Tab-separated table of C-alpha atoms in Angstrom:
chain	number	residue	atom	x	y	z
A	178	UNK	CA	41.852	22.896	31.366
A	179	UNK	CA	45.567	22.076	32.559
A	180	UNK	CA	44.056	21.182	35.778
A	181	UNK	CA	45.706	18.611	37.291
A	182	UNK	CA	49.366	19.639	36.943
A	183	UNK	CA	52.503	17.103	37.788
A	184	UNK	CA	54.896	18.128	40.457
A	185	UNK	CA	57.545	20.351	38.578
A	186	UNK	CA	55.442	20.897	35.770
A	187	UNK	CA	53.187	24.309	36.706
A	188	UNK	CA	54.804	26.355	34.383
A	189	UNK	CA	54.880	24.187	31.666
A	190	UNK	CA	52.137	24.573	28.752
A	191	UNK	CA	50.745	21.196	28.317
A	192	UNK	CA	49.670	19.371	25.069
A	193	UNK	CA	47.766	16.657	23.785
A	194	UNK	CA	47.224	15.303	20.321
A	195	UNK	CA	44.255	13.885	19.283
A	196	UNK	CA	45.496	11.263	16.465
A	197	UNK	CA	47.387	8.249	16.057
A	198	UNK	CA	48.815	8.452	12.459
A	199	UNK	CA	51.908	10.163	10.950
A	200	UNK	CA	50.695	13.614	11.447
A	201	UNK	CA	50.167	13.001	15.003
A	202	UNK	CA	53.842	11.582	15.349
A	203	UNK	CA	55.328	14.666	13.609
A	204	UNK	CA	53.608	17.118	16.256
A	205	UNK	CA	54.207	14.662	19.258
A	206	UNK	CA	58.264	14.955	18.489
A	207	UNK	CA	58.373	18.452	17.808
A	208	UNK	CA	56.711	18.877	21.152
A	209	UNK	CA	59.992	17.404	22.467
A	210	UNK	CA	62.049	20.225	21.264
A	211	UNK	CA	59.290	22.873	22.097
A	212	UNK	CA	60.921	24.891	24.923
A	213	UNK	CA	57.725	24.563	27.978
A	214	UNK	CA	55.408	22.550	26.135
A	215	UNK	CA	54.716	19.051	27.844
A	216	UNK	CA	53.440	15.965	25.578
A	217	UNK	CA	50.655	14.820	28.099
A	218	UNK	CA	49.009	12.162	26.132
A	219	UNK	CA	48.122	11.136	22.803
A	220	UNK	CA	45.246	9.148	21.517
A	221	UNK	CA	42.379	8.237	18.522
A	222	UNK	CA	38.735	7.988	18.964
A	223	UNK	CA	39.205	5.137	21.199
A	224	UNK	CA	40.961	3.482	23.568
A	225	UNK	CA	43.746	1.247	21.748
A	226	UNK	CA	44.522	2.865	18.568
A	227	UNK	CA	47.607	4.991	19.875
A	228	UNK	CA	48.993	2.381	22.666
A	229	UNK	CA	51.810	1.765	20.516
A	230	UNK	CA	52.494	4.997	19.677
A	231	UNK	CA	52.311	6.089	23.073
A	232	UNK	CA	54.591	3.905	24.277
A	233	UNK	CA	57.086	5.074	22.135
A	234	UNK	CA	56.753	8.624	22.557
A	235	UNK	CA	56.695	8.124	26.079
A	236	UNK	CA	53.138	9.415	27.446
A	237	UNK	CA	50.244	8.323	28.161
A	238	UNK	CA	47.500	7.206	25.786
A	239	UNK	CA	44.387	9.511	26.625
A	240	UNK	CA	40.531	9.269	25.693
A	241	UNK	CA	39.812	12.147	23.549
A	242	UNK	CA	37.610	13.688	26.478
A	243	UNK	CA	40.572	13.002	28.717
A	244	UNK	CA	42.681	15.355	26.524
A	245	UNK	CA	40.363	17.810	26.580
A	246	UNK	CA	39.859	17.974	30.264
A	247	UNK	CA	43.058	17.910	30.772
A	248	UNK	CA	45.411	19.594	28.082
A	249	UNK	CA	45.882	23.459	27.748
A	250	UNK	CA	46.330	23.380	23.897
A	251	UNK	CA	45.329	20.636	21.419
A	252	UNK	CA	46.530	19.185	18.346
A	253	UNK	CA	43.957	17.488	15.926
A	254	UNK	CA	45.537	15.395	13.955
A	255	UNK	CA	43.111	12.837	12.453
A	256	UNK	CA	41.459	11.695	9.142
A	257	UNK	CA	39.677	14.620	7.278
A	258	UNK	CA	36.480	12.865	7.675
A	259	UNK	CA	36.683	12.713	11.839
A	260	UNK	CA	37.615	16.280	11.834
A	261	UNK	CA	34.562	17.501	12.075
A	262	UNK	CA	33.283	15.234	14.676
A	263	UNK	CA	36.336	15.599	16.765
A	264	UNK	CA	36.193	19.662	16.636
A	265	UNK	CA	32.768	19.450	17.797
A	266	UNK	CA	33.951	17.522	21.167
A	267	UNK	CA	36.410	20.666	22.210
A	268	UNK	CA	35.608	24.119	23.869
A	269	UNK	CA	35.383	27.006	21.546
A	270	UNK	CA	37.711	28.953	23.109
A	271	UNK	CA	40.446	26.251	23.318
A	272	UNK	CA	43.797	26.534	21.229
A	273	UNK	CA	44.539	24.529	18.737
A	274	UNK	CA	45.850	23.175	15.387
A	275	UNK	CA	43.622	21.454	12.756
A	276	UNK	CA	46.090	19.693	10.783
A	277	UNK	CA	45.737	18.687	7.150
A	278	UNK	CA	42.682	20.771	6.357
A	279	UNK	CA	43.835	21.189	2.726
A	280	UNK	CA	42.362	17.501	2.487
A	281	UNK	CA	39.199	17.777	3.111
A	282	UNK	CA	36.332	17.575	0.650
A	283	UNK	CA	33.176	18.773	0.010
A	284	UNK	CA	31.219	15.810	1.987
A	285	UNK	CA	32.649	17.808	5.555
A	286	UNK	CA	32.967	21.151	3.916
A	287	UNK	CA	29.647	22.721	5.838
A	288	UNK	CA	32.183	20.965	9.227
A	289	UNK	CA	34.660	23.008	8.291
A	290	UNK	CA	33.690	26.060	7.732
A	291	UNK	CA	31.810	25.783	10.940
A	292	UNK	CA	35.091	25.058	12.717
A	293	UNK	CA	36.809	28.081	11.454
A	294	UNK	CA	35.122	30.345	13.365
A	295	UNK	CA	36.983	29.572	16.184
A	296	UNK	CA	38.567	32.125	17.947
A	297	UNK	CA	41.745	30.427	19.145
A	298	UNK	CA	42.338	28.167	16.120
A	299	UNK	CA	45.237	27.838	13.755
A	300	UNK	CA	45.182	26.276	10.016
A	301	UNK	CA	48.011	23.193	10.042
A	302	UNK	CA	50.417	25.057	7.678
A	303	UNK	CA	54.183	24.632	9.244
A	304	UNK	CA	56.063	25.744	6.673
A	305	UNK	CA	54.423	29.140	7.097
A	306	UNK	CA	56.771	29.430	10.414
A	307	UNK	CA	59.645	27.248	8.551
A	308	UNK	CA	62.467	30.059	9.139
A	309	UNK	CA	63.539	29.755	5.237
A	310	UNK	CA	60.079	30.183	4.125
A	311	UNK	CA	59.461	33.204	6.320
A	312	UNK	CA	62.948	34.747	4.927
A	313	UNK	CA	61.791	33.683	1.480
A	314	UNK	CA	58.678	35.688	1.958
A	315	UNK	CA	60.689	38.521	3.741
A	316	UNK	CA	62.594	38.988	0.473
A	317	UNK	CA	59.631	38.723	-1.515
A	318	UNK	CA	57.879	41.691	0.145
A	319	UNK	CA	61.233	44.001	-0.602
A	320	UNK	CA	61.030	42.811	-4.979
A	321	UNK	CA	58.995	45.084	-6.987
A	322	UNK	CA	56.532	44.480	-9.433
A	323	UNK	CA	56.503	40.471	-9.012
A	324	UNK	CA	55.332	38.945	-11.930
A	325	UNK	CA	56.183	35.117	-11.957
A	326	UNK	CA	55.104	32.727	-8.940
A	327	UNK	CA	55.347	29.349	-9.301
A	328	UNK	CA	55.485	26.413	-7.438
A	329	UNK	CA	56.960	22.669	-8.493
A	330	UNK	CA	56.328	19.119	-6.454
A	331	UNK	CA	57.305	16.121	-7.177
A	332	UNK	CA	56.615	13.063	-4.728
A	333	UNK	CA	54.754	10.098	-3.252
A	334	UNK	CA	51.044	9.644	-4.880
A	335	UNK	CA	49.024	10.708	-1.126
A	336	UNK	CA	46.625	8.469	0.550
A	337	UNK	CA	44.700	11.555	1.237
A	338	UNK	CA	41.883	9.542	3.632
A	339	UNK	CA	44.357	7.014	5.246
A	340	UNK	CA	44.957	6.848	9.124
A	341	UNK	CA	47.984	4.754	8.950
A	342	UNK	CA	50.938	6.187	10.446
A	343	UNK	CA	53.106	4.732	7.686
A	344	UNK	CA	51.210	5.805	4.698
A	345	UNK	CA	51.921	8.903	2.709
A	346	UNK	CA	49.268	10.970	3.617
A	347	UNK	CA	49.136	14.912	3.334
A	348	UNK	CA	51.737	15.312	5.689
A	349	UNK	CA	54.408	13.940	2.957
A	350	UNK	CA	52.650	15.935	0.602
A	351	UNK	CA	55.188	18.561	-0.740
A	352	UNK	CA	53.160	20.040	-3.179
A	353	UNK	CA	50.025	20.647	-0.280
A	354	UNK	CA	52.461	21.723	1.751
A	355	UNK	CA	53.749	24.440	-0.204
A	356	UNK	CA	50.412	25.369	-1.324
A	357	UNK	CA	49.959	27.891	1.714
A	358	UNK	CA	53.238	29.009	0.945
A	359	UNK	CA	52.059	30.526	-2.334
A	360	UNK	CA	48.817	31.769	-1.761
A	361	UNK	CA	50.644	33.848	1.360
A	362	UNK	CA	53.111	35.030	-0.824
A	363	UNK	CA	50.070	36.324	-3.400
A	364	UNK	CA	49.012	38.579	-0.454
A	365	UNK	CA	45.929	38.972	-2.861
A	366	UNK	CA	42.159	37.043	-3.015
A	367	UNK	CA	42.268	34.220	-5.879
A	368	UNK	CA	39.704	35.147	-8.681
A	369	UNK	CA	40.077	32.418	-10.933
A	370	UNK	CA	40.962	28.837	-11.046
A	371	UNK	CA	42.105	26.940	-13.837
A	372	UNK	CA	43.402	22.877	-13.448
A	373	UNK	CA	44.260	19.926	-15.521
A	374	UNK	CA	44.834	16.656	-13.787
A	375	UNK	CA	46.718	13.547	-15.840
A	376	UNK	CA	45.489	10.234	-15.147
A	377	UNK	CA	46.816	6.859	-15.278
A	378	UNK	CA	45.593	3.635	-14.158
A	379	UNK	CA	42.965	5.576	-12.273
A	380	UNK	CA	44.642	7.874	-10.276
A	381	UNK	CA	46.305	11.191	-10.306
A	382	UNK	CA	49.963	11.312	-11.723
A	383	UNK	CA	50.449	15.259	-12.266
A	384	UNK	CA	48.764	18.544	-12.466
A	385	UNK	CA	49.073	22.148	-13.113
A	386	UNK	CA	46.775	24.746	-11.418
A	387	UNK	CA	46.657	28.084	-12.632
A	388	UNK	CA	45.340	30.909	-10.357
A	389	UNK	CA	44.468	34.124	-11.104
A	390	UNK	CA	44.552	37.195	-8.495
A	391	UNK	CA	42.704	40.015	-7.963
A	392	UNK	CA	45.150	42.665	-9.582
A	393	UNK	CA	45.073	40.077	-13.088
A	394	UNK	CA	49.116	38.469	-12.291
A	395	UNK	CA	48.182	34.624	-12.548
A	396	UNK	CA	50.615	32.452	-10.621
A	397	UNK	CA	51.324	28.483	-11.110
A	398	UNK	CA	51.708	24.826	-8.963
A	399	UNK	CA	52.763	21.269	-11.028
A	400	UNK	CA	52.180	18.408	-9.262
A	401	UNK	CA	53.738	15.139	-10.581
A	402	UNK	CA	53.046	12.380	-7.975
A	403	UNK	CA	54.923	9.298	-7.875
A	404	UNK	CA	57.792	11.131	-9.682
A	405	UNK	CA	61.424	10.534	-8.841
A	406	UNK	CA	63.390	12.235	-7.492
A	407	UNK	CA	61.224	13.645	-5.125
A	408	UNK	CA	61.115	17.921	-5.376
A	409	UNK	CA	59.674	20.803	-4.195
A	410	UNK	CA	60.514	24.608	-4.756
A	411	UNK	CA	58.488	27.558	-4.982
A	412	UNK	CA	59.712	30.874	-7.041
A	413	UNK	CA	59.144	34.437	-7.649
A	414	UNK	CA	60.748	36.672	-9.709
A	415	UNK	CA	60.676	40.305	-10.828
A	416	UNK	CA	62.450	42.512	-13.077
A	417	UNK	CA	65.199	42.922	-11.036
A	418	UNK	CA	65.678	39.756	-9.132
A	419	UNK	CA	64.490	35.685	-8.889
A	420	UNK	CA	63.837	34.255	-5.303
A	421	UNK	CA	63.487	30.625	-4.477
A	422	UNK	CA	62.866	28.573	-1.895
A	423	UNK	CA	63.551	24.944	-2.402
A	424	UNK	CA	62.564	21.981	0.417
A	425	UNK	CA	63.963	18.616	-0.583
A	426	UNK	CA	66.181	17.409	0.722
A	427	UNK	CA	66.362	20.095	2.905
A	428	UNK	CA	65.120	23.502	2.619
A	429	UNK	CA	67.371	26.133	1.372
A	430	UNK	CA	67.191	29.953	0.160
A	431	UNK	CA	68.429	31.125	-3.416
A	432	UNK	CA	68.355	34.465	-4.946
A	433	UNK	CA	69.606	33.974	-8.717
A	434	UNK	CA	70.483	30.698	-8.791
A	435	UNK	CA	72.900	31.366	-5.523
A	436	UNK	CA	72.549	29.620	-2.263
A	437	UNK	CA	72.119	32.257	0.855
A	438	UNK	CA	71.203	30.260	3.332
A	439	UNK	CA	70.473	26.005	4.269
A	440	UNK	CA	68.482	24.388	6.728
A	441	UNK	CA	71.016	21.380	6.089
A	442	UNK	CA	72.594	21.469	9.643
A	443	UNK	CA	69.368	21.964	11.298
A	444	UNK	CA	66.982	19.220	13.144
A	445	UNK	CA	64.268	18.731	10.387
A	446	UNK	CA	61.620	19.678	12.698
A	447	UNK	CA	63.083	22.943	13.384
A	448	UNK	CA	63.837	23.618	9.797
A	449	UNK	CA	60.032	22.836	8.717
A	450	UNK	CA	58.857	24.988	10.854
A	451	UNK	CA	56.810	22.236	13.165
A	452	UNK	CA	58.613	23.720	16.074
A	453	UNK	CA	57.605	27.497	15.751
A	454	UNK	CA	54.586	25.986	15.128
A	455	UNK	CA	53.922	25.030	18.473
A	456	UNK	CA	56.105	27.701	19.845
A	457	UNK	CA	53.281	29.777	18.269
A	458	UNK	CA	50.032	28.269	19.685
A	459	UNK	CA	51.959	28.529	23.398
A	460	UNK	CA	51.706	31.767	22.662
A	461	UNK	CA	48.423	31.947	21.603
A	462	UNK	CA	47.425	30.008	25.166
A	463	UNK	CA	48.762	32.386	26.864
A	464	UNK	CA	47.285	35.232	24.997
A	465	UNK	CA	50.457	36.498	24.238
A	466	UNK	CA	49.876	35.990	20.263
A	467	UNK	CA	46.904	36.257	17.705
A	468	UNK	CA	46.305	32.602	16.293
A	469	UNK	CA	48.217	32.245	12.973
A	470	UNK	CA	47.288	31.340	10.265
A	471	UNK	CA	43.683	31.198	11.506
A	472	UNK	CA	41.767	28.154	10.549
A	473	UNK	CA	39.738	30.391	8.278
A	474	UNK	CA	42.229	30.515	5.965
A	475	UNK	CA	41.649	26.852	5.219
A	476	UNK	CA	38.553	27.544	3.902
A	477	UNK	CA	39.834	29.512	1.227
A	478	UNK	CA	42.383	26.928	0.494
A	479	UNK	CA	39.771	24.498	0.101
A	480	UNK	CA	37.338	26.798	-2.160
A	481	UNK	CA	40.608	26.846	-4.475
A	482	UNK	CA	40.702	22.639	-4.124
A	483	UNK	CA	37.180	22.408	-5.108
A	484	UNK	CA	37.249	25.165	-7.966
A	485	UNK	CA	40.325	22.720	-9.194
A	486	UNK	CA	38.711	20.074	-9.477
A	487	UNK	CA	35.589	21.603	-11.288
A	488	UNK	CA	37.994	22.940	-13.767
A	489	UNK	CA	39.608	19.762	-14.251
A	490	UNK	CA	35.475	18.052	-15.161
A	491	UNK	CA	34.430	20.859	-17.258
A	492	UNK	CA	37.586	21.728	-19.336
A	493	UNK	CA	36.981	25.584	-18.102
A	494	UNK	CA	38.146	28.079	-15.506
A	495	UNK	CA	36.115	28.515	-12.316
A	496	UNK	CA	35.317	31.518	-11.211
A	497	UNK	CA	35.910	32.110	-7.051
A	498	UNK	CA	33.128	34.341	-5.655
């Protein structure tokens, strides 16, 4: 792993991403402002797929098994259904990032939850290290008695399975992008699901999901996909105070209705947290951090996704185990 280092690069962490769509973009130019992380190579399943996107990044278009042999930390960064398939390629010691795992489906859910036992592995969730999102949960941990959580997306309709790097798969997503969000500002197990998806023309154009927690508070997401303008916020409020954080156009921090803080002036991969993303798994390579989230975490994400979408058939709430 990291083996064969490049003159003036020893102490440099170095990175490959396994992907050639959007995702994979996103991670390969936050690597560029990732204080001693290296981009190394890039590349899909085979030889050919990423020679473009190499090019313009700059690095070299890699083999998967060439990445693997060669890179200290990964990024995987392809279709839900390759996940699998990809994951079972790498060490199970070696650290990485599964992007885009709140996509997956059933069909590669035994995959997954396989893959999240791994020790050095972190769920693809960058808002979590976002620094508005992190000082939006801050000040959600000093309210008392939070009773209202709710989170509000409007935006492109996802190609959830595509591998084009200029369609609007999950990365664009603002609503699955907040979801993590709002499950870690829960800090409790989801009991219950509850969802009702609008159709038109055959495919989703909105949907609320109603969760309920372990301690009985219920908290709430609306989806309306191909909605203009696009939005995305997620509140909570208690007796004494509401807290919001919003993320289009850019994020930004409001306690009752009052901006404290913007992520306007910042580089967009800074402010979305992709950066401290990486930042994060460096650490983790170098044992100097505890993976984060883990990639277990995704599984519960997904339980919720499936539960939704049970709810939605059968006109009832689904019970989580």
């Amino acid at each position: 792993m990291g083996a064969q280092r490049r003159a003036g690069l020893a102490d440099m962490t170095e990175l490959a991403i396994i992907g050639a769509g959007r995702a994979a973009v996103v991670h390969a130019e936050a690597s560029r402002s990732t204080p001693g992380v290296q981009l190394i190579g890039i590349g899909g399943r085979s030889l050919g797929r990423a020679s473009a996107v190499a090019a313009e990044l700059g690095c070299e278009e890699l083999t998967v098994d060439d990445m693997i042999k060669r890179a200290d930390m990964l990024v995987v960064a392809v279709p839900p259904g390759d996940t699998g398939e990809v994951l079972a390629r790498i060490p199970l010691e070696r650290p990485l990032i599964v992007e885009s795992p709140v996509a997956m489906n059933s069909a590669i859910d035994t995959e997954h939850r396989h893959a999240a036992h791994r020790p050095n592995a972190m769920l693809g969730a960058n808002l979590l290290h976002a620094p508005l999102a992190r000082q939006w949960l801050a000040a959600i941990n000093d309210l008392t008695d939070v009773h209202h959580l709710v989170l509000r997306a409007n935006g492109v309709r996802p190609a959830w399975h595509s591998a084009n790097a200029d369609s609007s798969g999950v990365t664009l997503d603002l609503g699955a992008r907040l979801l993590p969000v709002l499950l870690a500002a829960a800090a409790q197990r989801v009991v219950e699901v509850s969802a009702k998806l609008h159709r038109r023309e055959g495919f989703d154009r909105a949907g609320e999901l109603d969760l309920r927690l372990e301690d009985g508070r219920s908290m709430r997401a609306e989806f309306h996909w191909g909605a203009e303008p696009p939005a995305a916020d997620i509140e909570a409020a208690s007796a004494t105070a509401v807290v919001s954080f919003g993320l289009w156009p850019f994020p930004v921090l409001e306690v009752d209705g009052n901006e404290i803080a913007s992520a306007q002036s910042q580089e967009p991969l800074h402010a979305l947290g992709f950066v401290s993303q990486l930042q994060r798994l460096k650490a983790v390579t170098e044992q100097q951090a505890e993976p984060w989230p883990e990639l277990a975490s995704g599984v519960g994400t997904l339980r919720i996704i499936e539960a939704a979408s049970l709810s939605d058939s059968s006109g009832k709430p689904c019970q989580l185990a």
